[in-house]
PDB file of C-alpha atoms in Angstrom:
ATOM      1  CA  SER A   1      96.905 -68.217  73.055  1.00  0.00           C
ATOM      2  CA  LYS A   2      95.186 -70.101  76.061  1.00  0.00           C
ATOM      3  CA  GLU A   3      93.768 -73.386  75.313  1.00  0.00           C
ATOM      4  CA  PRO A   4      90.175 -73.891  76.027  1.00  0.00           C
ATOM      5  CA  ARG A   5      89.655 -75.644  79.881  1.00  0.00           C
ATOM      6  CA  GLU A   6      87.960 -78.505  78.213  1.00  0.00           C
ATOM      7  CA  ALA A   7      90.614 -79.531  75.852  1.00  0.00           C
ATOM      8  CA  LYS A   8      93.156 -79.115  78.098  1.00  0.00           C
ATOM      9  CA  ASN A   9      91.700 -81.442  80.649  1.00  0.00           C
ATOM     10  CA  ARG A  10      90.180 -83.985  78.246  1.00  0.00           C
ATOM     11  CA  SER A  11      89.976 -87.605  79.270  1.00  0.00           C
ATOM     12  CA  TYR A  12      91.087 -89.752  76.710  1.00  0.00           C
ATOM     13  CA  THR A  13      90.832 -93.417  75.996  1.00  0.00           C
ATOM     14  CA  LEU A  14      93.735 -94.891  74.946  1.00  0.00           C
ATOM     15  CA  GLY A  15      92.842 -98.612  72.673  1.00  0.00           C
ATOM     16  CA  VAL A  16      95.911-101.307  73.277  1.00  0.00           C
ATOM     17  CA  LEU A  17      96.149-103.526  70.582  1.00  0.00           C
ATOM     18  CA  VAL A  18      98.202-106.750  71.385  1.00  0.00           C
ATOM     19  CA  GLY A  19      98.933-109.903  69.374  1.00  0.00           C
ATOM     20  CA  GLU A  20      96.766-112.980  70.848  1.00  0.00           C
ATOM     21  CA  ARG A  21      99.987-114.590  70.437  1.00  0.00           C
ATOM     22  CA  TYR A  22     101.782-112.419  72.619  1.00  0.00           C
ATOM     23  CA  ILE A  23      99.742-113.171  76.006  1.00  0.00           C
ATOM     24  CA  ASP A  24     100.735-117.048  76.215  1.00  0.00           C
ATOM     25  CA  LYS A  25     101.259-119.161  79.160  1.00  0.00           C
ATOM     26  CA  TYR A  26     105.347-119.032  78.442  1.00  0.00           C
ATOM     27  CA  ASP A  27     105.390-115.412  78.869  1.00  0.00           C
ATOM     28  CA  SER A  28     103.333-112.731  80.649  1.00  0.00           C
ATOM     29  CA  PHE A  29     105.994-109.680  79.550  1.00  0.00           C
ATOM     30  CA  TYR A  30     102.877-107.877  77.711  1.00  0.00           C
ATOM     31  CA  LEU A  31     100.461-108.051  80.494  1.00  0.00           C
ATOM     32  CA  GLN A  32     102.975-106.424  82.781  1.00  0.00           C
ATOM     33  CA  MET A  33     103.328-104.026  80.329  1.00  0.00           C
ATOM     34  CA  TYR A  34      99.688-103.489  79.998  1.00  0.00           C
ATOM     35  CA  LYS A  35      99.122-103.054  83.750  1.00  0.00           C
ATOM     36  CA  GLN A  36     101.648-100.114  83.829  1.00  0.00           C
ATOM     37  CA  ILE A  37      99.999 -98.351  80.739  1.00  0.00           C
ATOM     38  CA  THR A  38      97.089 -98.754  82.613  1.00  0.00           C
ATOM     39  CA  GLY A  39      98.448 -97.057  85.941  1.00  0.00           C
ATOM     40  CA  ARG A  40     100.148 -94.134  83.676  1.00  0.00           C
ATOM     41  CA  ALA A  41      96.561 -93.170  81.735  1.00  0.00           C
ATOM     42  CA  ILE A  42      94.997 -93.239  85.005  1.00  0.00           C
ATOM     43  CA  ALA A  43      97.744 -90.660  86.569  1.00  0.00           C
ATOM     44  CA  ARG A  44      96.929 -88.298  83.190  1.00  0.00           C
ATOM     45  CA  GLU A  45      93.263 -89.416  83.860  1.00  0.00           C
ATOM     46  CA  CYS A  46      92.607 -91.469  80.936  1.00  0.00           C
ATOM     47  CA  PHE A  47      91.331 -94.987  80.459  1.00  0.00           C
ATOM     48  CA  ALA A  48      93.558 -98.012  78.484  1.00  0.00           C
ATOM     49  CA  VAL A  49      91.174-100.705  77.115  1.00  0.00           C
ATOM     50  CA  MET A  50      93.382-103.918  76.011  1.00  0.00           C
ATOM     51  CA  GLU A  51      92.021-105.562  72.910  1.00  0.00           C
ATOM     52  CA  PRO A  52      93.891-108.726  72.014  1.00  0.00           C
ATOM     53  CA  VAL A  53      94.007-109.051  68.338  1.00  0.00           C
ATOM     54  CA  SER A  54      93.449-112.963  66.835  1.00  0.00           C
ATOM     55  CA  MET A  55      95.451-114.435  64.038  1.00  0.00           C
ATOM     56  CA  GLU A  56      91.967-114.786  62.151  1.00  0.00           C
ATOM     57  CA  THR A  57      91.428-110.572  62.829  1.00  0.00           C
ATOM     58  CA  GLU A  58      95.243-110.480  61.434  1.00  0.00           C
ATOM     59  CA  LYS A  59      94.843-112.490  59.004  1.00  0.00           C
ATOM     60  CA  ASN A  60      91.493-111.434  56.994  1.00  0.00           C
ATOM     61  CA  ASN A  61      92.328-107.775  57.547  1.00  0.00           C
ATOM     62  CA  ILE A  62      89.131-106.829  60.231  1.00  0.00           C
ATOM     63  CA  LEU A  63      89.585-103.995  62.009  1.00  0.00           C
ATOM     64  CA  PRO A  64      89.929-104.083  66.008  1.00  0.00           C
ATOM     65  CA  LYS A  65      86.569-103.485  67.930  1.00  0.00           C
ATOM     66  CA  LEU A  66      87.963-100.545  69.553  1.00  0.00           C
ATOM     67  CA  VAL A  67      88.463 -98.953  66.220  1.00  0.00           C
ATOM     68  CA  ALA A  68      85.066-100.040  64.362  1.00  0.00           C
ATOM     69  CA  ASP A  69      83.147 -98.850  66.945  1.00  0.00           C
ATOM     70  CA  ASN A  70      84.998 -95.775  67.750  1.00  0.00           C
ATOM     71  CA  ARG A  71      85.456 -96.391  71.220  1.00  0.00           C
ATOM     72  CA  ALA A  72      89.079 -95.071  71.302  1.00  0.00           C
ATOM     73  CA  ASP A  73      90.635 -92.015  70.895  1.00  0.00           C
ATOM     74  CA  GLY A  74      94.259 -93.107  70.137  1.00  0.00           C
ATOM     75  CA  ILE A  75      96.080 -96.633  69.698  1.00  0.00           C
ATOM     76  CA  ILE A  76      98.926 -98.239  71.133  1.00  0.00           C
ATOM     77  CA  VAL A  77     100.033-101.205  69.478  1.00  0.00           C
ATOM     78  CA  MET A  78     102.069-103.535  71.745  1.00  0.00           C
ATOM     79  CA  GLY A  79     104.310-105.814  70.203  1.00  0.00           C
ATOM     80  CA  ARG A  80     104.522-106.806  66.365  1.00  0.00           C
ATOM     81  CA  LEU A  81     101.378-107.424  64.143  1.00  0.00           C
ATOM     82  CA  SER A  82     101.569-108.704  61.118  1.00  0.00           C
ATOM     83  CA  TRP A  83     103.320-105.747  58.500  1.00  0.00           C
ATOM     84  CA  GLU A  84     100.340-106.309  56.200  1.00  0.00           C
ATOM     85  CA  TYR A  85      98.140-106.075  58.934  1.00  0.00           C
ATOM     86  CA  LEU A  86      99.619-102.801  60.520  1.00  0.00           C
ATOM     87  CA  ASP A  87      99.187-101.340  56.728  1.00  0.00           C
ATOM     88  CA  PHE A  88      95.786-102.373  56.467  1.00  0.00           C
ATOM     89  CA  LEU A  89      95.208-100.415  60.372  1.00  0.00           C
ATOM     90  CA  ASN A  90      97.125 -97.223  58.605  1.00  0.00           C
ATOM     91  CA  GLU A  91      95.381 -96.939  55.708  1.00  0.00           C
ATOM     92  CA  ASN A  92      91.463 -97.932  57.747  1.00  0.00           C
ATOM     93  CA  CYS A  93      92.328 -96.222  61.407  1.00  0.00           C
ATOM     94  CA  SER A  94      92.688 -92.201  61.319  1.00  0.00           C
ATOM     95  CA  LEU A  95      93.503 -92.319  65.008  1.00  0.00           C
ATOM     96  CA  PRO A  96      96.852 -91.395  66.076  1.00  0.00           C
ATOM     97  CA  MET A  97      98.898 -94.395  66.572  1.00  0.00           C
ATOM     98  CA  ILE A  98     102.172 -95.513  68.440  1.00  0.00           C
ATOM     99  CA  TYR A  99     104.126 -98.776  68.119  1.00  0.00           C
ATOM    100  CA  LEU A 100     105.306-100.031  71.804  1.00  0.00           C
ATOM    101  CA  ASP A 101     108.121-102.513  72.277  1.00  0.00           C
ATOM    102  CA  PHE A 102     108.438-102.816  68.355  1.00  0.00           C
ATOM    103  CA  CYS A 103     109.445-100.280  65.432  1.00  0.00           C
ATOM    104  CA  ASP A 104     108.280-100.384  61.444  1.00  0.00           C
ATOM    105  CA  ASN A 105     112.021 -99.978  59.735  1.00  0.00           C
ATOM    106  CA  LYS A 106     110.628 -99.254  56.640  1.00  0.00           C
ATOM    107  CA  LYS A 107     108.269 -95.950  58.004  1.00  0.00           C
ATOM    108  CA  GLU A 108     108.290 -93.184  60.446  1.00  0.00           C
ATOM    109  CA  ALA A 109     106.468 -94.407  62.795  1.00  0.00           C
ATOM    110  CA  ASP A 110     106.343 -93.087  66.641  1.00  0.00           C
ATOM    111  CA  ALA A 111     107.702 -96.172  68.559  1.00  0.00           C
ATOM    112  CA  VAL A 112     109.609 -96.805  72.146  1.00  0.00           C
ATOM    113  CA  ILE A 113     111.509 -99.766  72.052  1.00  0.00           C
ATOM    114  CA  SER A 114     114.187-101.298  74.384  1.00  0.00           C
ATOM    115  CA  ASP A 115     117.441-101.516  73.843  1.00  0.00           C
ATOM    116  CA  SER A 116     117.708-104.790  72.457  1.00  0.00           C
ATOM    117  CA  TYR A 117     120.907-105.127  70.339  1.00  0.00           C
ATOM    118  CA  TYR A 118     123.011-103.634  73.654  1.00  0.00           C
ATOM    119  CA  GLY A 119     121.499-105.349  76.122  1.00  0.00           C
ATOM    120  CA  ALA A 120     122.401-108.831  73.946  1.00  0.00           C
ATOM    121  CA  TYR A 121     125.526-107.598  73.320  1.00  0.00           C
ATOM    122  CA  ARG A 122     126.440-107.278  77.411  1.00  0.00           C
ATOM    123  CA  LEU A 123     124.852-110.223  78.206  1.00  0.00           C
ATOM    124  CA  THR A 124     127.065-111.916  75.842  1.00  0.00           C
ATOM    125  CA  ASN A 125     130.222-110.099  77.318  1.00  0.00           C
ATOM    126  CA  TYR A 126     129.313-110.974  80.776  1.00  0.00           C
ATOM    127  CA  LEU A 127     129.532-114.916  79.710  1.00  0.00           C
ATOM    128  CA  PHE A 128     132.855-114.202  77.915  1.00  0.00           C
ATOM    129  CA  GLU A 129     134.110-112.372  81.444  1.00  0.00           C
ATOM    130  CA  MET A 130     133.181-115.930  82.797  1.00  0.00           C
ATOM    131  CA  GLY A 131     135.275-117.753  81.111  1.00  0.00           C
ATOM    132  CA  HIS A 132     132.940-118.735  78.089  1.00  0.00           C
ATOM    133  CA  THR A 133     133.811-119.057  74.423  1.00  0.00           C
ATOM    134  CA  ARG A 134     131.320-121.602  73.057  1.00  0.00           C
ATOM    135  CA  ILE A 135     128.027-119.774  73.276  1.00  0.00           C
ATOM    136  CA  GLY A 136     124.722-120.592  71.421  1.00  0.00           C
ATOM    137  CA  TYR A 137     121.676-118.553  70.746  1.00  0.00           C
ATOM    138  CA  VAL A 138     117.979-119.634  71.758  1.00  0.00           C
ATOM    139  CA  GLY A 139     115.534-117.440  69.433  1.00  0.00           C
ATOM    140  CA  THR A 140     113.985-118.033  66.053  1.00  0.00           C
ATOM    141  CA  VAL A 141     115.881-115.280  63.884  1.00  0.00           C
ATOM    142  CA  LEU A 142     113.434-112.971  62.027  1.00  0.00           C
ATOM    143  CA  ALA A 143     110.471-113.883  63.869  1.00  0.00           C
ATOM    144  CA  THR A 144     110.534-110.411  65.488  1.00  0.00           C
ATOM    145  CA  GLY A 145     112.706-107.498  65.756  1.00  0.00           C
ATOM    146  CA  SER A 146     113.337-107.770  69.163  1.00  0.00           C
ATOM    147  CA  ILE A 147     114.632-111.562  68.887  1.00  0.00           C
ATOM    148  CA  THR A 148     116.564-110.645  65.883  1.00  0.00           C
ATOM    149  CA  ASP A 149     118.302-107.074  67.178  1.00  0.00           C
ATOM    150  CA  ARG A 150     119.389-109.452  70.239  1.00  0.00           C
ATOM    151  CA  TYR A 151     120.571-111.990  68.198  1.00  0.00           C
ATOM    152  CA  MET A 152     122.690-109.095  66.311  1.00  0.00           C
ATOM    153  CA  GLY A 153     124.068-108.020  69.673  1.00  0.00           C
ATOM    154  CA  TYR A 154     124.777-111.602  70.497  1.00  0.00           C
ATOM    155  CA  LEU A 155     126.973-111.693  66.825  1.00  0.00           C
ATOM    156  CA  ARG A 156     128.697-108.545  67.762  1.00  0.00           C
ATOM    157  CA  ALA A 157     130.153-109.715  70.785  1.00  0.00           C
ATOM    158  CA  MET A 158     131.155-113.408  69.332  1.00  0.00           C
ATOM    159  CA  MET A 159     133.086-111.479  66.509  1.00  0.00           C
ATOM    160  CA  GLU A 160     134.832-108.798  69.080  1.00  0.00           C
ATOM    161  CA  HIS A 161     136.028-112.093  70.930  1.00  0.00           C
ATOM    162  CA  GLY A 162     136.877-113.888  67.315  1.00  0.00           C
ATOM    163  CA  SER A 163     134.423-117.268  68.872  1.00  0.00           C
ATOM    164  CA  GLU A 164     133.088-119.486  66.278  1.00  0.00           C
ATOM    165  CA  VAL A 165     129.216-119.077  65.479  1.00  0.00           C
ATOM    166  CA  ARG A 166     127.957-122.379  65.090  1.00  0.00           C
ATOM    167  CA  PRO A 167     124.954-122.800  62.763  1.00  0.00           C
ATOM    168  CA  GLU A 168     123.992-125.872  65.018  1.00  0.00           C
ATOM    169  CA  TRP A 169     124.187-123.430  68.194  1.00  0.00           C
ATOM    170  CA  ILE A 170     121.495-121.152  67.163  1.00  0.00           C
ATOM    171  CA  ILE A 171     118.485-122.894  68.219  1.00  0.00           C
ATOM    172  CA  GLU A 172     114.978-121.711  67.015  1.00  0.00           C
ATOM    173  CA  ASP A 173     112.582-121.356  69.702  1.00  0.00           C
ATOM    174  CA  ARG A 174     108.960-120.836  67.518  1.00  0.00           C
ATOM    175  CA  GLU A 175     107.311-120.534  64.084  1.00  0.00           C
ATOM    176  CA  ARG A 176     108.686-117.708  62.063  1.00  0.00           C
ATOM    177  CA  GLU A 177     105.656-115.875  60.664  1.00  0.00           C
ATOM    178  CA  HIS A 178     103.132-115.618  63.839  1.00  0.00           C
ATOM    179  CA  GLY A 179     104.707-117.713  66.266  1.00  0.00           C
ATOM    180  CA  SER A 180     104.575-117.568  69.914  1.00  0.00           C
ATOM    181  CA  ILE A 181     107.063-119.926  72.037  1.00  0.00           C
ATOM    182  CA  ASP A 182     106.548-123.502  71.207  1.00  0.00           C
ATOM    183  CA  PRO A 183     108.799-125.842  73.054  1.00  0.00           C
ATOM    184  CA  GLU A 184     106.282-128.975  71.507  1.00  0.00           C
ATOM    185  CA  ASN A 185     107.977-128.291  68.181  1.00  0.00           C
ATOM    186  CA  TYR A 186     110.985-126.227  68.608  1.00  0.00           C
ATOM    187  CA  ILE A 187     114.007-125.894  71.263  1.00  0.00           C
ATOM    188  CA  ARG A 188     115.878-128.697  69.769  1.00  0.00           C
ATOM    189  CA  LEU A 189     119.546-129.624  71.627  1.00  0.00           C
ATOM    190  CA  PRO A 190     121.838-130.306  69.289  1.00  0.00           C
ATOM    191  CA  GLY A 191     124.408-133.324  69.592  1.00  0.00           C
ATOM    192  CA  GLN A 192     127.377-131.511  70.934  1.00  0.00           C
ATOM    193  CA  LEU A 193     126.791-128.415  73.271  1.00  0.00           C
ATOM    194  CA  PRO A 194     127.948-125.153  73.846  1.00  0.00           C
ATOM    195  CA  THR A 195     128.957-124.120  77.575  1.00  0.00           C
ATOM    196  CA  ALA A 196     126.239-121.277  77.168  1.00  0.00           C
ATOM    197  CA  PHE A 197     123.375-120.021  75.935  1.00  0.00           C
ATOM    198  CA  VAL A 198     122.065-116.286  75.367  1.00  0.00           C
ATOM    199  CA  CYS A 199     117.947-116.665  75.323  1.00  0.00           C
ATOM    200  CA  ASN A 200     116.031-114.424  73.630  1.00  0.00           C
ATOM    201  CA  CYS A 201     113.989-114.104  76.368  1.00  0.00           C
ATOM    202  CA  ASP A 202     113.164-115.067  79.749  1.00  0.00           C
ATOM    203  CA  GLY A 203     110.408-117.911  78.848  1.00  0.00           C
ATOM    204  CA  THR A 204     112.396-119.550  76.571  1.00  0.00           C
ATOM    205  CA  ALA A 205     115.623-119.569  78.821  1.00  0.00           C
ATOM    206  CA  ASN A 206     113.562-121.127  81.691  1.00  0.00           C
ATOM    207  CA  LEU A 207     111.970-123.856  79.419  1.00  0.00           C
ATOM    208  CA  LEU A 208     115.661-124.581  77.878  1.00  0.00           C
ATOM    209  CA  MET A 209     116.909-124.698  81.412  1.00  0.00           C
ATOM    210  CA  ARG A 210     114.239-127.192  81.994  1.00  0.00           C
ATOM    211  CA  LEU A 211     115.147-129.525  78.795  1.00  0.00           C
ATOM    212  CA  LEU A 212     119.195-129.379  80.033  1.00  0.00           C
ATOM    213  CA  ILE A 213     118.078-130.776  83.326  1.00  0.00           C
ATOM    214  CA  SER A 214     115.915-133.158  81.857  1.00  0.00           C
ATOM    215  CA  LYS A 215     118.664-134.453  79.991  1.00  0.00           C
ATOM    216  CA  GLY A 216     120.702-134.759  82.921  1.00  0.00           C
ATOM    217  CA  TYR A 217     123.026-131.360  82.700  1.00  0.00           C
ATOM    218  CA  ARG A 218     123.308-129.475  85.526  1.00  0.00           C
ATOM    219  CA  VAL A 219     122.675-125.050  85.216  1.00  0.00           C
ATOM    220  CA  PRO A 220     124.935-123.594  85.686  1.00  0.00           C
ATOM    221  CA  GLN A 221     127.743-126.169  86.510  1.00  0.00           C
ATOM    222  CA  ASP A 222     127.636-127.512  82.711  1.00  0.00           C
ATOM    223  CA  ILE A 223     125.640-125.101  80.998  1.00  0.00           C
ATOM    224  CA  SER A 224     125.159-121.536  81.876  1.00  0.00           C
ATOM    225  CA  VAL A 225     121.939-119.658  80.590  1.00  0.00           C
ATOM    226  CA  VAL A 226     121.107-116.039  80.501  1.00  0.00           C
ATOM    227  CA  GLY A 227     117.351-114.565  79.321  1.00  0.00           C
ATOM    228  CA  PHE A 228     115.969-111.343  78.378  1.00  0.00           C
ATOM    229  CA  ASP A 229     113.313-108.818  79.935  1.00  0.00           C
ATOM    230  CA  ASN A 230     112.904-109.838  83.622  1.00  0.00           C
ATOM    231  CA  TYR A 231     109.795-109.676  83.673  1.00  0.00           C
ATOM    232  CA  SER A 232     109.208-110.609  87.073  1.00  0.00           C
ATOM    233  CA  ALA A 233     107.223-113.663  86.164  1.00  0.00           C
ATOM    234  CA  GLU A 234     106.932-116.611  88.758  1.00  0.00           C
ATOM    235  CA  PHE A 235     110.360-118.116  89.383  1.00  0.00           C
ATOM    236  CA  ASP A 236     109.903-121.876  88.632  1.00  0.00           C
ATOM    237  CA  TYR A 237     111.788-123.018  92.623  1.00  0.00           C
ATOM    238  CA  ASN A 238     113.428-126.493  90.906  1.00  0.00           C
ATOM    239  CA  LEU A 239     115.433-123.957  88.388  1.00  0.00           C
ATOM    240  CA  PRO A 240     117.970-121.569  88.963  1.00  0.00           C
ATOM    241  CA  LYS A 241     117.134-118.192  89.288  1.00  0.00           C
ATOM    242  CA  LEU A 242     118.030-116.410  85.866  1.00  0.00           C
ATOM    243  CA  THR A 243     120.506-113.711  84.946  1.00  0.00           C
ATOM    244  CA  THR A 244     118.787-111.667  82.439  1.00  0.00           C
ATOM    245  CA  ILE A 245     118.669-107.981  81.046  1.00  0.00           C
ATOM    246  CA  GLU A 246     115.792-105.605  82.979  1.00  0.00           C
ATOM    247  CA  VAL A 247     113.932-103.936  80.602  1.00  0.00           C
ATOM    248  CA  ASN A 248     112.785-100.974  81.842  1.00  0.00           C
ATOM    249  CA  ILE A 249     108.624-101.388  81.629  1.00  0.00           C
ATOM    250  CA  GLU A 250     108.133 -97.903  83.708  1.00  0.00           C
ATOM    251  CA  GLU A 251     109.937 -95.729  81.530  1.00  0.00           C
ATOM    252  CA  MET A 252     108.753 -97.411  78.123  1.00  0.00           C
ATOM    253  CA  THR A 253     105.247 -97.038  79.136  1.00  0.00           C
ATOM    254  CA  LYS A 254     105.684 -93.505  80.619  1.00  0.00           C
ATOM    255  CA  ASN A 255     106.822 -92.599  77.223  1.00  0.00           C
ATOM    256  CA  ALA A 256     104.390 -94.765  75.281  1.00  0.00           C
ATOM    257  CA  VAL A 257     101.299 -92.721  77.227  1.00  0.00           C
ATOM    258  CA  GLU A 258     103.124 -89.055  77.268  1.00  0.00           C
ATOM    259  CA  MET A 259     103.801 -89.654  73.364  1.00  0.00           C
ATOM    260  CA  ILE A 260     100.272 -90.974  72.469  1.00  0.00           C
ATOM    261  CA  ILE A 261      98.376 -87.830  75.198  1.00  0.00           C
ATOM    262  CA  ARG A 262     101.151 -85.809  73.013  1.00  0.00           C
ATOM    263  CA  LEU A 263      99.657 -86.539  69.617  1.00  0.00           C
ATOM    264  CA  LEU A 264      96.293 -86.614  70.931  1.00  0.00           C
ATOM    265  CA  LYS A 265      96.107 -83.000  72.128  1.00  0.00           C
ATOM    266  CA  GLY A 266      98.105 -82.069  68.610  1.00  0.00           C
ATOM    267  CA  GLU A 267     101.114 -80.804  70.767  1.00  0.00           C
ATOM    268  CA  GLU A 268     104.376 -80.540  68.807  1.00  0.00           C
ATOM    269  CA  ASN A 269     105.503 -83.976  68.411  1.00  0.00           C
ATOM    270  CA  LEU A 270     108.877 -85.211  69.618  1.00  0.00           C
ATOM    271  CA  GLY A 271     108.485 -88.550  68.767  1.00  0.00           C
ATOM    272  CA  GLY A 272     109.947 -90.599  66.340  1.00  0.00           C
ATOM    273  CA  ARG A 273     111.763 -93.646  67.668  1.00  0.00           C
ATOM    274  CA  LYS A 274     112.580 -93.674  71.342  1.00  0.00           C
ATOM    275  CA  VAL A 275     114.779 -96.306  72.885  1.00  0.00           C
ATOM    276  CA  ILE A 276     115.036 -97.258  76.498  1.00  0.00           C
ATOM    277  CA  SER A 277     118.234 -98.893  77.648  1.00  0.00           C
ATOM    278  CA  GLY A 278     117.600-101.693  80.503  1.00  0.00           C
ATOM    279  CA  LYS A 279     120.551-103.318  83.078  1.00  0.00           C
ATOM    280  CA  LEU A 280     122.196-106.468  83.399  1.00  0.00           C
ATOM    281  CA  ILE A 281     120.751-108.189  86.653  1.00  0.00           C
ATOM    282  CA  ILE A 282     122.932-111.234  87.738  1.00  0.00           C
ATOM    283  CA  ARG A 283     121.117-114.334  89.896  1.00  0.00           C
ATOM    284  CA  ASP A 284     122.247-117.719  89.664  1.00  0.00           C
ATOM    285  CA  SER A 285     122.075-119.285  86.117  1.00  0.00           C
ATOM    286  CA  VAL A 286     125.671-118.356  85.194  1.00  0.00           C
ATOM    287  CA  ALA A 287     128.776-119.893  86.622  1.00  0.00           C
ATOM    288  CA  PRO A 288     132.634-119.646  85.373  1.00  0.00           C
ATOM    289  CA  CYS A 289     133.215-121.873  82.407  1.00  0.00           C
ATOM    290  CA  PRO A 290     133.950-125.482  83.310  1.00  0.00           C
ATOM    291  CA  GLU A 291     136.231-125.480  80.598  1.00  0.00           C
ATOM    292  CA  THR A 292     138.455-122.624  80.687  1.00  0.00           C
ATOM    293  CA  SER A 293     141.530-124.696  80.309  1.00  0.00           C
ATOM    294  CA  HIS A 294     140.881-124.990  76.503  1.00  0.00           C
TER     295      HIS A 294
END
């Protein structure tokens, strides 16, 4: 049956919800992502509107304005909000909703995520290829799904190489519950350092490099550092350019916008969980292990 013309060319408003804590001074990854969503939406003759969700809104289960005022047709949640709040949203918002850059393991929710596990596995293996065996991980495990998945990828590479994972080499970079990167209270160096670190994101990697240099270490000659995301934040010219995994933001946002529009049109949903691979970008922050004689 032919659709009525207006239904076919209907212009939708896509609401994008993002935790305020994700748009912080150390990490503009989600702003980068939002820009891409806007472009993708316009190409499909739709509009995207972003609403940052404050800690208050989240803690007190307040509906986002976009939802409360009926200003959006569908919702993209960009970056994980607390599970309690997501449950509240699901119960009180009848709009089609998809998750971008995180997924709910307990429920069948449509989501687009990057391949954190294999990305970090690839990074850690690259450090082994460069002769490193004593490798640490920087990121608060269980703070977000992607930090945890990246830790698991790092662990797998360590286990396959028979390398010891020392508890003091797993360094937190934020508070577990609602934390954004917090170098004032976290990122504490242990007494004895590994020769390389896998960091859960580029923001953390830059802070770690700065900390190591301030303590008199040379990066990468003494200690190698890798990041994750490659969201092309301004490079700090005093730091080596970062070896990292490039998350394919184009592909992720394209999939998210297609997915939500399909839901809005009531088309057959091929959703589920889409995992988008990234690629290893080799720059200047890794050197061969200085102690390969060990």
